[in-house]
Amino acid sequence: MKKELTVSAIRNGTVIDHLPSNITFKVVEILDISGIESIISVATNLASKKMGKKGIIKIGNKSLTKDEVDKIALIAPDATVNIIKDYEVREKIKVAIPKIIMRIIKCSNPNCITNNEKAATKFSVLMKNPLKVKCSYCERIMEEEDIVIL
């Protein structure tokens, strides 16, 4: 007899699916959902035909901001965000790395104006896979391993 663990459905909110298992808790950190008093389900290492293993996050009564979706795209470019209304998927969004990244990542150049004054960070995406970005202020080129999310 095959046994499966099921996670209860949410009436309204957001489901983030197709997360690499090793990234799932990093996405939880990015979303800062500690103060939310709704249902939050986090599962990792779930069987997936497409990915082998995946993670999923369900958050009741929360809609993601564009910045949150963009942050998820940077670390989990194959993720999907499902908007749930009355237990039904009303919208399915495939995350995408934007061409311009603003206020989401930190410049690795300690002398960059964004690290010394109140200037919002801004990067141009040079390559999406592997991720490579260029600071619009100091022109520092950063690769995936250099990127720190704000």
Short mmCIF file of C-alpha atoms in Angstrom, two decimals:
data_model
loop_
_atom_site.label_atom_id
_atom_site.label_comp_id
_atom_site.label_asym_id
_atom_site.label_seq_id
_atom_site.Cartn_x
_atom_site.Cartn_y
_atom_site.Cartn_z
CA MET A 1 0.00 0.00 0.00
CA LYS A 2 1.40 3.37 -1.08
CA LYS A 3 1.35 6.07 1.60
CA GLU A 4 1.58 9.77 0.89
CA LEU A 5 1.62 12.77 3.14
CA THR A 6 -0.78 15.47 2.00
CA VAL A 7 -0.55 19.14 2.84
CA SER A 8 -3.86 20.89 3.36
CA ALA A 9 -5.09 23.27 0.69
CA ILE A 10 -5.25 27.00 1.32
CA ARG A 11 -8.39 29.01 0.62
CA ASN A 12 -6.59 32.20 -0.46
CA GLY A 13 -2.91 32.98 -0.79
CA THR A 14 0.18 31.94 -2.70
CA VAL A 15 1.85 28.64 -3.52
CA ILE A 16 5.47 28.69 -4.68
CA ASP A 17 6.24 25.44 -6.48
CA HIS A 18 9.14 23.83 -8.34
CA LEU A 19 11.80 25.10 -5.96
CA PRO A 20 15.11 23.25 -5.86
CA SER A 21 15.07 21.39 -2.50
CA ASN A 22 18.29 23.05 -1.36
CA ILE A 23 16.81 26.53 -2.01
CA THR A 24 13.41 26.11 -0.30
CA PHE A 25 14.41 27.51 3.09
CA LYS A 26 16.35 30.36 1.46
CA VAL A 27 13.08 31.39 -0.22
CA VAL A 28 11.36 31.26 3.19
CA GLU A 29 14.09 33.60 4.48
CA ILE A 30 13.62 36.00 1.55
CA LEU A 31 9.86 36.19 2.11
CA ASP A 32 10.22 36.99 5.83
CA ILE A 33 6.96 35.24 6.71
CA SER A 34 7.71 34.98 10.42
CA GLY A 35 5.07 37.55 11.41
CA ILE A 36 2.25 36.10 9.31
CA GLU A 37 -0.57 34.57 11.33
CA SER A 38 -1.94 32.46 8.47
CA ILE A 39 -1.30 28.89 7.41
CA ILE A 40 2.26 28.41 6.18
CA SER A 41 3.36 25.04 4.83
CA VAL A 42 6.94 24.36 3.78
CA ALA A 43 7.93 21.03 2.27
CA THR A 44 11.21 19.96 0.76
CA ASN A 45 12.63 16.85 -0.91
CA LEU A 46 9.24 16.01 -2.44
CA ALA A 47 9.27 13.65 -5.41
CA SER A 48 9.08 15.46 -8.74
CA LYS A 49 9.03 13.94 -12.22
CA LYS A 50 10.56 17.10 -13.69
CA MET A 51 13.17 17.88 -11.02
CA GLY A 52 13.77 14.64 -9.14
CA LYS A 53 13.27 16.40 -5.79
CA LYS A 54 11.57 19.74 -5.20
CA GLY A 55 10.36 22.12 -2.55
CA ILE A 56 7.02 23.89 -2.18
CA ILE A 57 5.80 26.75 0.02
CA LYS A 58 2.13 27.54 0.72
CA ILE A 59 1.27 30.84 2.39
CA GLY A 60 -2.31 31.66 3.31
CA ASN A 61 -3.62 35.19 2.79
CA LYS A 62 -0.41 36.54 1.23
CA SER A 63 0.22 38.00 -2.19
CA LEU A 64 3.84 38.37 -3.27
CA THR A 65 5.28 41.73 -4.30
CA LYS A 66 7.14 42.13 -7.59
CA ASP A 67 10.41 42.42 -5.61
CA GLU A 68 9.69 39.13 -3.83
CA VAL A 69 8.96 37.36 -7.13
CA ASP A 70 12.15 38.83 -8.65
CA LYS A 71 14.21 37.65 -5.66
CA ILE A 72 12.80 34.14 -6.05
CA ALA A 73 13.65 34.24 -9.77
CA LEU A 74 17.30 35.01 -8.97
CA ILE A 75 17.76 31.90 -6.83
CA ALA A 76 15.09 29.57 -8.31
CA PRO A 77 14.61 30.51 -12.00
CA ASP A 78 12.34 27.50 -12.69
CA ALA A 79 9.89 28.22 -9.86
CA THR A 80 6.21 28.93 -10.38
CA VAL A 81 4.01 31.16 -8.26
CA ASN A 82 0.35 30.17 -8.04
CA ILE A 83 -2.26 32.66 -6.85
CA ILE A 84 -5.03 30.84 -4.97
CA LYS A 85 -8.60 32.20 -4.59
CA ASP A 86 -11.34 30.06 -3.01
CA TYR A 87 -9.11 26.95 -3.15
CA GLU A 88 -8.60 27.33 -6.93
CA VAL A 89 -5.47 28.33 -8.86
CA ARG A 90 -6.54 31.63 -10.42
CA GLU A 91 -3.18 32.61 -11.85
CA LYS A 92 0.04 30.71 -12.50
CA ILE A 93 3.17 32.83 -12.88
CA LYS A 94 6.45 31.44 -14.21
CA VAL A 95 9.13 33.52 -12.49
CA ALA A 96 11.59 35.30 -14.76
CA ILE A 97 14.81 37.15 -14.08
CA PRO A 98 14.19 40.80 -15.04
CA LYS A 99 16.57 42.62 -17.42
CA ILE A 100 17.16 45.30 -14.79
CA ILE A 101 17.42 44.38 -11.10
CA MET A 102 16.72 47.24 -8.69
CA ARG A 103 16.97 47.27 -4.87
CA ILE A 104 17.21 43.47 -4.69
CA ILE A 105 20.92 42.61 -4.61
CA LYS A 106 23.99 44.21 -3.06
CA CYS A 107 27.01 45.37 -5.07
CA SER A 108 30.14 43.42 -4.13
CA ASN A 109 32.35 46.49 -4.65
CA PRO A 110 32.91 48.05 -1.19
CA ASN A 111 33.68 51.39 -2.87
CA CYS A 112 30.42 51.48 -4.85
CA ILE A 113 28.21 54.47 -4.04
CA THR A 114 25.38 52.07 -3.13
CA ASN A 115 27.47 50.75 -0.24
CA ASN A 116 28.44 54.20 1.04
CA GLU A 117 25.41 56.42 0.46
CA LYS A 118 21.65 55.99 0.31
CA ALA A 119 21.53 55.03 -3.36
CA ALA A 120 19.28 52.21 -4.55
CA THR A 121 21.18 49.38 -6.24
CA LYS A 122 20.63 48.84 -9.94
CA PHE A 123 22.07 46.07 -12.10
CA SER A 124 21.81 45.08 -15.74
CA VAL A 125 21.51 41.35 -16.36
CA LEU A 126 24.26 40.30 -18.76
CA MET A 127 23.50 36.58 -18.66
CA LYS A 128 20.67 34.61 -17.03
CA ASN A 129 22.19 31.13 -16.83
CA PRO A 130 24.59 31.21 -15.14
CA LEU A 131 23.58 34.56 -13.69
CA LYS A 132 25.91 37.47 -14.43
CA VAL A 133 25.03 41.11 -13.64
CA LYS A 134 26.67 44.52 -13.98
CA CYS A 135 26.31 47.37 -11.48
CA SER A 136 24.93 50.50 -13.15
CA TYR A 137 27.01 52.75 -10.88
CA CYS A 138 30.51 51.27 -10.56
CA GLU A 139 30.23 48.81 -13.49
CA ARG A 140 31.39 45.88 -11.33
CA ILE A 141 30.47 42.59 -12.99
CA MET A 142 29.20 39.98 -10.57
CA GLU A 143 28.58 36.30 -11.09
CA GLU A 144 26.13 34.01 -9.28
CA GLU A 145 28.49 33.21 -6.40
CA ASP A 146 29.07 36.97 -5.72
CA ILE A 147 25.39 37.84 -5.45
CA VAL A 148 23.94 38.70 -2.05
CA ILE A 149 20.22 39.38 -1.84
CA LEU A 150 19.18 42.40 0.23
#
